[in-house]
XYZ file of C-alpha atoms in Angstrom:
589
model
C -0.572 0.048 0.153
C 1.607 3.520 -0.784
C 2.656 5.337 1.684
C 0.275 8.186 3.203
C 1.582 11.499 2.398
C 1.879 13.965 5.520
C -1.329 15.726 6.692
C -0.285 19.680 5.343
C 0.710 18.465 2.182
C -2.809 16.894 2.052
C -4.386 19.981 3.137
C -2.792 21.843 0.523
C -3.635 19.820 -1.937
C -7.297 19.895 -0.846
C -6.931 23.738 -0.279
C -5.843 24.037 -4.148
C -8.587 22.332 -5.651
C -11.279 23.997 -3.602
C -10.143 26.790 -5.406
C -9.669 30.397 -4.125
C -13.484 31.887 -3.675
C -14.235 29.314 -0.857
C -10.973 29.927 0.828
C -11.339 33.940 0.728
C -14.725 33.893 2.355
C -13.586 31.590 5.147
C -10.359 33.837 5.691
C -12.888 36.866 5.911
C -15.655 34.934 8.635
C -12.242 34.187 10.659
C -10.838 37.445 10.384
C -14.382 38.734 11.482
C -14.468 36.693 14.757
C -10.856 37.006 15.475
C -11.158 41.214 15.277
C -14.596 40.465 17.370
C -16.561 41.647 14.809
C -18.725 38.861 14.522
C -19.012 38.975 18.351
C -19.827 42.778 18.833
C -23.069 41.938 16.304
C -24.316 39.148 19.184
C -23.999 41.336 22.573
C -25.899 39.746 25.254
C -29.914 41.151 24.478
C -32.788 40.797 27.213
C -35.235 37.256 26.570
C -38.218 37.561 24.201
C -41.080 38.023 26.648
C -44.133 35.497 25.983
C -46.704 35.093 24.266
C -45.164 34.089 20.895
C -48.282 32.559 18.804
C -50.993 34.814 17.605
C -54.186 34.015 19.080
C -56.396 32.957 15.409
C -57.123 28.863 14.855
C -58.228 28.379 11.403
C -60.172 25.525 10.704
C -58.329 22.345 10.139
C -57.800 20.971 6.784
C -59.283 17.657 5.687
C -57.409 14.755 7.137
C -57.939 11.044 6.777
C -58.754 9.434 10.055
C -55.200 7.928 9.936
C -53.061 11.470 9.304
C -55.426 12.912 11.986
C -54.364 10.178 14.692
C -51.112 10.398 13.730
C -50.738 14.539 14.535
C -52.094 14.050 17.596
C -49.968 11.178 19.335
C -46.963 12.822 18.255
C -48.313 15.979 20.056
C -49.147 13.771 23.240
C -45.256 12.212 22.789
C -43.024 15.348 22.679
C -39.334 15.548 23.546
C -38.192 17.747 25.858
C -38.014 21.481 25.080
C -34.490 21.906 26.383
C -31.671 19.795 25.103
C -27.709 20.661 25.489
C -26.342 17.750 25.538
C -22.916 17.911 26.825
C -22.498 21.369 25.960
C -22.203 24.457 28.116
C -25.724 26.385 27.811
C -23.920 29.784 28.853
C -20.720 29.736 26.732
C -20.550 32.328 23.905
C -22.058 30.601 20.799
C -18.927 31.789 18.615
C -16.034 30.396 20.877
C -17.933 27.199 21.267
C -15.782 23.745 21.051
C -18.023 21.637 19.043
C -16.122 18.688 19.121
C -14.389 17.836 22.027
C -17.460 17.390 24.384
C -19.652 14.984 21.825
C -21.642 14.593 18.966
C -23.050 18.457 18.454
C -25.409 17.027 15.417
C -28.207 15.313 17.545
C -28.208 18.449 20.106
C -28.880 20.476 17.153
C -31.779 18.560 15.586
C -33.318 18.949 19.181
C -32.943 22.552 19.144
C -34.626 22.793 15.627
C -37.955 23.487 17.725
C -39.736 20.656 15.169
C -42.183 20.195 17.893
C -43.464 23.523 17.384
C -45.456 23.011 14.066
C -47.176 19.680 15.468
C -48.561 20.929 18.427
C -49.839 23.804 16.141
C -51.455 21.250 14.107
C -52.875 19.387 16.762
C -54.114 22.639 18.122
C -55.919 23.372 14.594
C -57.395 19.762 15.169
C -58.163 20.092 18.947
C -58.409 23.712 19.517
C -59.857 23.121 23.239
C -57.390 20.509 23.905
C -54.157 22.775 25.570
C -52.029 22.243 22.819
C -51.056 26.037 22.225
C -50.691 26.844 25.820
C -48.367 23.803 25.895
C -46.385 25.374 22.696
C -46.490 28.738 24.452
C -45.078 27.070 27.469
C -42.797 25.004 25.918
C -41.229 27.979 23.872
C -40.880 30.279 26.916
C -38.638 27.104 28.321
C -36.736 26.989 25.524
C -35.847 30.756 25.450
C -34.986 30.691 29.071
C -32.754 27.986 28.952
C -31.074 29.474 25.842
C -30.287 32.848 26.331
C -29.553 34.951 23.123
C -26.087 33.596 21.452
C -25.173 31.413 24.231
C -24.934 27.839 23.923
C -25.024 25.241 21.454
C -28.443 26.460 20.178
C -26.845 29.492 18.763
C -23.577 28.017 17.607
C -24.578 27.713 14.493
C -26.033 30.311 11.698
C -27.703 27.457 9.397
C -29.238 26.038 12.776
C -31.088 29.597 13.674
C -32.084 29.559 10.082
C -33.895 26.440 10.087
C -35.200 26.983 13.773
C -36.379 30.357 12.397
C -38.231 28.637 9.434
C -40.189 26.280 11.973
C -40.840 29.562 14.302
C -42.459 31.045 10.642
C -43.928 27.943 9.470
C -45.954 27.828 12.794
C -46.828 31.281 12.762
C -48.316 31.113 9.215
C -50.193 27.839 9.897
C -52.107 29.462 12.682
C -53.119 32.408 10.230
C -50.916 34.899 11.777
C -50.123 38.423 9.968
C -47.957 40.942 11.988
C -46.031 38.899 14.719
C -46.958 39.434 18.233
C -44.137 41.041 20.231
C -42.378 37.893 21.573
C -41.932 36.073 18.139
C -41.100 39.413 16.536
C -38.435 39.599 19.148
C -37.504 36.073 18.461
C -37.262 36.232 15.085
C -34.974 39.373 14.888
C -32.654 37.539 17.169
C -32.502 34.658 14.885
C -32.030 37.091 11.853
C -28.896 38.528 13.531
C -27.470 35.697 14.566
C -27.557 34.086 10.737
C -26.113 37.330 9.573
C -22.991 37.386 12.049
C -21.650 34.978 9.831
C -22.952 34.702 7.012
C -18.922 34.686 5.004
C -18.939 31.087 6.856
C -22.291 29.864 5.409
C -20.441 31.146 1.839
C -17.672 29.775 2.329
C -19.040 26.230 3.015
C -20.498 25.473 -0.763
C -23.379 23.459 0.551
C -26.776 23.393 2.257
C -25.441 26.572 4.371
C -25.645 29.252 1.421
C -28.968 27.991 0.904
C -30.608 27.381 4.600
C -29.384 30.861 5.925
C -30.481 33.456 3.226
C -33.919 31.010 3.773
C -34.104 31.954 6.940
C -33.060 35.667 6.806
C -36.347 35.610 4.134
C -38.572 33.956 6.824
C -37.621 36.356 9.277
C -38.128 39.798 6.961
C -41.465 38.792 5.466
C -42.805 38.310 8.962
C -41.514 41.182 10.151
C -42.076 43.328 7.122
C -38.441 44.271 6.360
C -38.454 45.129 2.963
C -34.723 45.750 2.769
C -33.704 42.405 4.820
C -35.906 40.608 2.306
C -34.568 41.980 -0.719
C -30.922 40.936 0.164
C -31.700 37.906 1.401
C -33.591 36.767 -2.127
C -30.710 37.770 -3.827
C -28.292 36.023 -1.857
C -30.832 32.807 -2.054
C -31.132 32.772 -5.816
C -27.482 33.438 -6.401
C -26.494 30.262 -4.034
C -29.227 28.281 -6.186
C -27.523 29.465 -9.285
C -24.081 28.117 -8.261
C -24.731 25.278 -6.244
C -27.638 23.640 -8.409
C -27.022 22.424 -11.874
C -29.574 23.273 -14.111
C -30.188 19.694 -14.093
C -31.236 19.316 -10.729
C -27.481 18.363 -9.566
C -26.513 19.570 -5.999
C -23.154 20.819 -4.941
C -23.442 18.528 -1.711
C -23.946 15.030 -3.492
C -26.255 13.141 -0.971
C -29.874 12.114 -1.293
C -30.301 13.833 2.858
C -29.208 16.474 2.056
C -30.768 17.001 -1.669
C -34.181 16.339 0.494
C -33.224 19.014 3.377
C -32.416 21.024 0.233
C -35.681 20.606 -1.463
C -37.700 21.038 2.300
C -35.970 24.264 2.950
C -36.855 25.333 -0.889
C -40.185 24.411 -0.575
C -41.205 26.083 2.782
C -39.441 29.344 1.593
C -41.575 29.244 -1.440
C -45.089 28.739 0.408
C -44.055 31.163 3.172
C -43.322 33.794 0.119
C -47.340 32.921 -1.458
C -48.578 33.217 2.613
C -46.945 36.309 2.724
C -47.880 37.913 -0.830
C -44.564 38.654 -1.072
C -42.826 39.462 -4.818
C -41.051 36.349 -6.643
C -38.132 34.881 -5.957
C -35.597 36.040 -8.633
C -34.038 34.098 -11.256
C -32.694 31.415 -11.097
C -34.427 30.415 -8.165
C -37.729 29.070 -9.951
C -35.752 26.964 -12.848
C -33.200 25.471 -10.186
C -35.835 24.623 -7.727
C -38.081 22.449 -9.901
C -34.921 21.010 -11.529
C -33.676 19.879 -8.157
C -38.009 18.821 -7.395
C -37.407 16.493 -10.101
C -34.083 14.809 -9.044
C -35.585 13.607 -5.794
C -38.924 12.583 -6.918
C -37.514 10.020 -9.832
C -35.294 8.466 -6.547
C -38.393 8.242 -4.061
C -40.176 4.476 -3.819
C -43.781 5.053 -4.339
C -44.461 2.487 -1.673
C -42.487 3.046 1.256
C -40.969 6.884 0.574
C -37.489 5.353 0.848
C -34.181 6.674 -1.439
C -31.204 5.429 -2.034
C -28.968 6.661 0.606
C -25.635 8.437 -1.418
C -23.460 10.498 0.538
C -24.085 11.773 4.076
C -27.405 10.935 5.527
C -27.600 12.939 9.292
C -31.602 11.570 9.412
C -33.117 15.138 9.085
C -36.658 15.649 8.463
C -36.988 19.065 8.059
C -40.644 20.892 8.420
C -41.969 17.182 8.763
C -45.618 18.323 8.224
C -46.896 14.897 6.878
C -44.788 13.017 9.893
C -43.219 10.814 7.622
C -39.918 10.549 9.531
C -36.522 10.510 7.928
C -37.095 7.134 6.032
C -39.772 8.274 4.111
C -39.341 11.283 1.843
C -42.611 10.773 -0.105
C -44.003 14.697 1.787
C -40.784 16.233 0.900
C -40.722 15.112 -2.887
C -44.744 15.928 -3.263
C -44.879 19.261 -1.865
C -42.111 20.367 -3.913
C -42.984 18.930 -7.181
C -46.631 20.887 -6.631
C -45.105 24.156 -5.576
C -42.233 23.893 -8.239
C -43.314 21.533 -10.975
C -47.187 21.998 -11.103
C -46.934 17.777 -10.288
C -47.107 15.186 -8.552
C -44.628 12.943 -7.151
C -46.873 9.900 -6.676
C -48.419 11.055 -3.305
C -51.430 12.616 -3.882
C -53.029 12.024 -0.583
C -50.054 13.487 1.565
C -51.038 15.202 4.552
C -48.510 17.578 4.597
C -49.601 19.485 1.410
C -52.878 19.178 3.387
C -51.554 21.467 5.959
C -50.287 23.540 3.251
C -53.254 23.888 1.228
C -51.761 22.837 -1.941
C -54.176 21.607 -4.591
C -53.772 18.392 -6.815
C -51.538 17.807 -9.791
C -51.287 15.091 -12.360
C -48.461 12.943 -12.081
C -44.952 13.600 -12.852
C -43.265 11.947 -16.158
C -41.662 9.033 -15.015
C -38.734 8.389 -17.322
C -36.438 5.193 -17.796
C -32.785 7.042 -17.639
C -31.756 10.269 -16.586
C -28.553 12.280 -15.789
C -27.500 14.862 -13.616
C -24.958 16.512 -12.064
C -23.043 14.072 -9.918
C -25.417 11.333 -10.709
C -27.142 9.341 -13.275
C -29.995 6.842 -12.746
C -32.044 4.120 -14.735
C -35.176 2.705 -13.639
C -36.709 -0.698 -15.062
C -39.584 -2.179 -14.156
C -39.672 -1.921 -10.093
C -35.741 -1.997 -10.168
C -33.917 1.495 -9.998
C -30.068 2.147 -9.774
C -28.092 5.370 -8.548
C -24.518 5.766 -9.721
C -22.097 8.407 -8.277
C -20.371 10.180 -11.281
C -18.537 13.605 -11.791
C -17.637 15.795 -12.072
C -16.041 17.013 -9.271
C -17.002 20.609 -8.936
C -17.285 21.101 -5.170
C -15.649 18.970 -2.853
C -16.799 15.445 -2.309
C -18.294 14.402 1.010
C -17.406 10.744 0.880
C -14.804 8.876 -1.693
C -17.752 7.248 -3.745
C -17.356 7.980 -6.914
C -18.527 5.346 -9.278
C -20.778 3.797 -6.385
C -23.810 1.697 -7.541
C -26.967 1.667 -5.604
C -29.742 -1.021 -6.961
C -32.595 -1.418 -5.542
C -35.763 -4.216 -6.339
C -39.170 -2.115 -5.551
C -37.814 -1.424 -1.251
C -35.431 -3.779 -1.416
C -31.782 -2.438 -1.149
C -29.832 -5.263 -2.714
C -26.726 -3.159 -3.566
C -26.142 -0.342 -0.599
C -24.458 2.336 0.322
C -23.262 1.985 4.419
C -24.427 5.676 5.130
C -22.716 7.484 7.698
C -22.116 6.376 11.170
C -21.972 9.951 13.100
C -19.808 13.075 12.346
C -18.545 12.895 15.629
C -18.529 9.176 16.683
C -19.110 7.971 20.593
C -15.910 6.975 22.583
C -14.169 4.010 21.037
C -15.968 4.314 17.832
C -13.148 6.750 16.104
C -13.234 4.371 13.387
C -16.364 5.412 12.238
C -14.822 8.747 10.667
C -12.641 7.097 8.368
C -14.430 4.024 7.445
C -17.708 5.494 6.360
C -16.568 7.974 4.120
C -14.085 5.558 2.380
C -13.998 4.223 -0.971
C -13.845 0.753 1.053
C -17.385 1.321 2.452
C -18.998 1.751 -0.775
C -19.683 -0.412 -4.271
C -16.319 0.543 -5.588
C -13.080 -1.128 -6.798
C -9.637 -0.391 -4.843
C -6.615 -0.806 -6.533
C -3.894 -1.984 -4.212
C -6.607 -1.732 -1.009
C -5.378 2.290 -1.471
C -8.071 4.629 -0.962
C -8.356 7.063 -4.134
C -8.704 9.974 -2.309
C -6.837 10.547 1.049
C -8.522 12.074 4.046
C -7.183 15.709 4.614
C -9.563 16.943 7.504
C -12.859 15.733 9.052
C -14.819 16.981 6.086
C -12.349 16.992 3.828
C -10.874 15.131 0.887
C -7.440 15.460 -1.029
C -5.778 14.444 -4.420
C -9.596 14.383 -6.198
C -10.340 11.488 -8.804
C -10.490 13.089 -12.448
C -14.208 11.991 -13.667
C -15.109 11.703 -17.386
C -18.949 10.481 -18.717
C -19.371 7.742 -20.689
C -22.846 6.715 -22.702
C -23.734 4.132 -19.998
C -21.944 4.675 -17.325
C -18.678 7.058 -16.207
C -14.812 6.742 -14.962
C -12.633 7.672 -13.014
C -8.514 8.146 -12.577
C -6.864 8.620 -9.551
C -3.545 10.365 -9.153
C -1.420 7.085 -9.409
C -3.043 6.923 -12.688
C -5.305 3.956 -12.098
C -8.360 4.179 -14.192
C -12.161 2.877 -13.107
C -14.575 2.811 -15.973
C -17.921 1.132 -15.050
C -20.815 0.767 -17.202
C -24.156 -0.192 -16.578
C -26.974 -2.505 -18.465
C -30.287 -2.704 -16.974
C -32.433 -5.762 -18.149
C -35.800 -6.592 -16.919
C -35.195 -8.750 -14.000
C -31.441 -8.791 -14.814
C -28.537 -5.783 -14.027
C -24.764 -5.929 -15.960
C -22.564 -4.072 -14.162
C -19.120 -4.274 -16.343
C -15.950 -2.612 -14.621
C -13.028 -2.160 -16.791
C -9.196 -1.195 -14.817
C -6.047 -0.136 -16.195
C -3.058 1.370 -14.766
C 0.090 0.722 -12.702
C -1.694 -1.295 -10.041
C -0.509 -4.715 -8.753
C -4.166 -5.835 -7.251
C -7.862 -5.047 -7.155
C -10.523 -5.704 -4.752
C -14.320 -5.163 -6.033
C -16.803 -4.723 -3.248
C -20.395 -5.178 -3.452
C -21.967 -4.451 -0.154
C -25.332 -6.489 0.732
C -28.916 -6.327 2.169
C -28.688 -8.743 5.340
C -29.759 -12.031 4.590
C -29.055 -15.632 4.266
C -26.570 -15.223 1.364
C -24.507 -18.450 0.387
C -21.341 -18.312 -2.028
C -20.924 -21.698 -4.028
C -18.947 -22.508 -7.008
C -18.242 -18.789 -7.524
C -21.846 -17.872 -7.603
C -23.743 -16.105 -4.566
C -27.043 -16.979 -3.889
C -29.801 -15.724 -1.619
C -33.829 -15.595 -1.768
C -33.868 -11.888 -3.457
C -31.039 -12.294 -6.173
C -28.399 -14.520 -7.568
C -25.105 -12.611 -8.058
C -22.255 -14.207 -10.444
C -19.173 -12.581 -11.572
C -16.693 -13.243 -14.087
C -13.275 -11.863 -15.304
C -10.320 -12.012 -17.740
C -8.174 -13.021 -15.042
C -8.445 -15.483 -11.930
C -11.272 -14.178 -9.025
C -11.229 -15.015 -5.765
C -14.155 -14.586 -4.290
C -15.379 -14.084 -0.722
C -18.542 -13.301 1.413
C -17.096 -10.982 4.265
C -18.415 -8.985 7.327
C -18.648 -5.123 6.508
C -20.735 -2.485 8.533
C -23.454 0.104 7.664
C -25.011 2.775 9.491
C -28.920 2.167 9.309
C -29.478 5.478 11.386
C -27.564 8.101 12.095
C -25.168 6.766 15.358
C -25.919 3.580 15.041
C -24.096 1.063 13.264
C -24.607 -3.243 12.634
C -22.912 -5.555 10.494
C -23.789 -6.411 6.894
C -22.467 -9.084 4.006
C -19.926 -7.665 1.639
C -18.969 -9.863 -1.290
C -15.593 -9.160 -2.496
C -13.699 -10.417 -5.539
C -10.094 -10.258 -5.776
C -7.810 -10.577 -8.984
C -4.182 -9.918 -9.515
C -2.871 -7.831 -12.257
C -3.124 -7.963 -15.271
C -6.949 -7.911 -15.073
C -8.724 -5.703 -17.106
C -12.490 -6.519 -16.179
C -14.655 -7.600 -14.372
C -18.535 -8.111 -14.950
C -21.364 -8.579 -12.482
C -24.743 -10.111 -13.021
C -27.496 -9.485 -10.912
C -30.578 -11.944 -11.394
C -33.628 -10.544 -9.250
C -35.541 -13.816 -7.876
C -38.978 -13.407 -9.488
C -41.751 -11.886 -6.980
C -38.820 -11.235 -4.415
C -38.574 -7.878 -3.095
C -37.616 -8.251 0.483
C -34.879 -10.022 2.351
C -35.408 -10.953 5.868
C -33.355 -8.696 8.319
C -31.362 -9.607 11.029
C -31.895 -7.811 14.206
């Protein structure tokens, strides 16, 4: 295995690939923090006074009995209103250590106030049941426990923006026009926090650059601040123009973060209509529509599952459908109705009923499609997603040419997802493993990672990519080339992997759905499919134990089919034949 380059050289390599723009924005942000300018914008302010919510109670929309029951059940089983985890709630937000105490991600999720829209929904269903009183009490408790600009809840501009969007949504669902003084003060605090570190958001070239101006827009529209709205609308349109391609591909190639992107855009557009604000400037409408089409293609109509490409953090933002992070049908449906005037296959989505979105004709399906960063196929009930290039933005994982293959709701060849951004004690290996090429359905040359890690969220020596008529190809910094072609058939899929370069040996890994797989005579047999491999050189096949992360913060073993061969191997062909009528595998506990 090649020796690892010094970390400093890897960081320099990654910085050069990021380009000057994000580095200059990051330098500007750090300069503002070091000089105290950002901190002075976040001086201590008094707590906002209760009450926060308007006194109006619009009638509830027409819902199925099951949807109404789900809302009331959610309102009766809320998490605690205050969540600090291992972080100091009195520490100045801008100077906090966000890694040493533990994982900040679950704490941030808990502080997005996702319970507030659920209580508002319950109040509209049962106006005399005390749900609004509970919502007011919980908001007051949260505000008292999270004084302005102290503690983990205020440590990130994007988290403040997502919380502001939930506040604005809850206010609008109650039919509020001008906010009461308590809500107005709370929204002003959030707008100030977002604005204090806008340079950091722009530097990230990811969902931060979209969520933060969206949060500012939500505050501006509710507060009637035309100047803030004008600037935020321009920032949001520019972010979409840079980060979302005309074909719908997002700079952050992740189905989870693409869903969050769309949830933010959908809520922003709905709030714009609610407040009667002018349409957002180009290219917002066209890029939001393209992003909506991208997600709709990937959602399984029966379960709402999507391929798990890229980082997955378990978000389900503004989840008025109460479907949770595993079911994206509501996200795809409201985005399709708002931006495409079409249905993504969930005509009875309760979230769309709460937003008053009218029904629409079904979105046209396509057997094959391309977008920046991905390529997809669909044949009958099976679908596949291939991670392609080009790498215009930093990759989240070493997953170029990873292939996800589904037969209905069964994820046969799968991505292993994320683990956690800051793993628990004793599990530090999660960070390197789940972002690695070895954790994806890829070929490794000499068991060496193609893009070495330069930081927690940073990879160096990006592979070069090229499109193929039926797939894509990569070349790493050592000159090894991998070309993957996908040939779908009805009930049978063929994947052809061609390799060349100075390697000594290769290893192809297929991460499999859990189940009773049997490897006999060079063929892997299971209840859901038969997988046969062939090559132009001798192959050594083995069924090994790997790992996947079924949910954020959780890890479990899964089977991995590994095919090894020595040079001068040039091609491996994998043929997957689905068992007739079988779309599920019994999963191990």
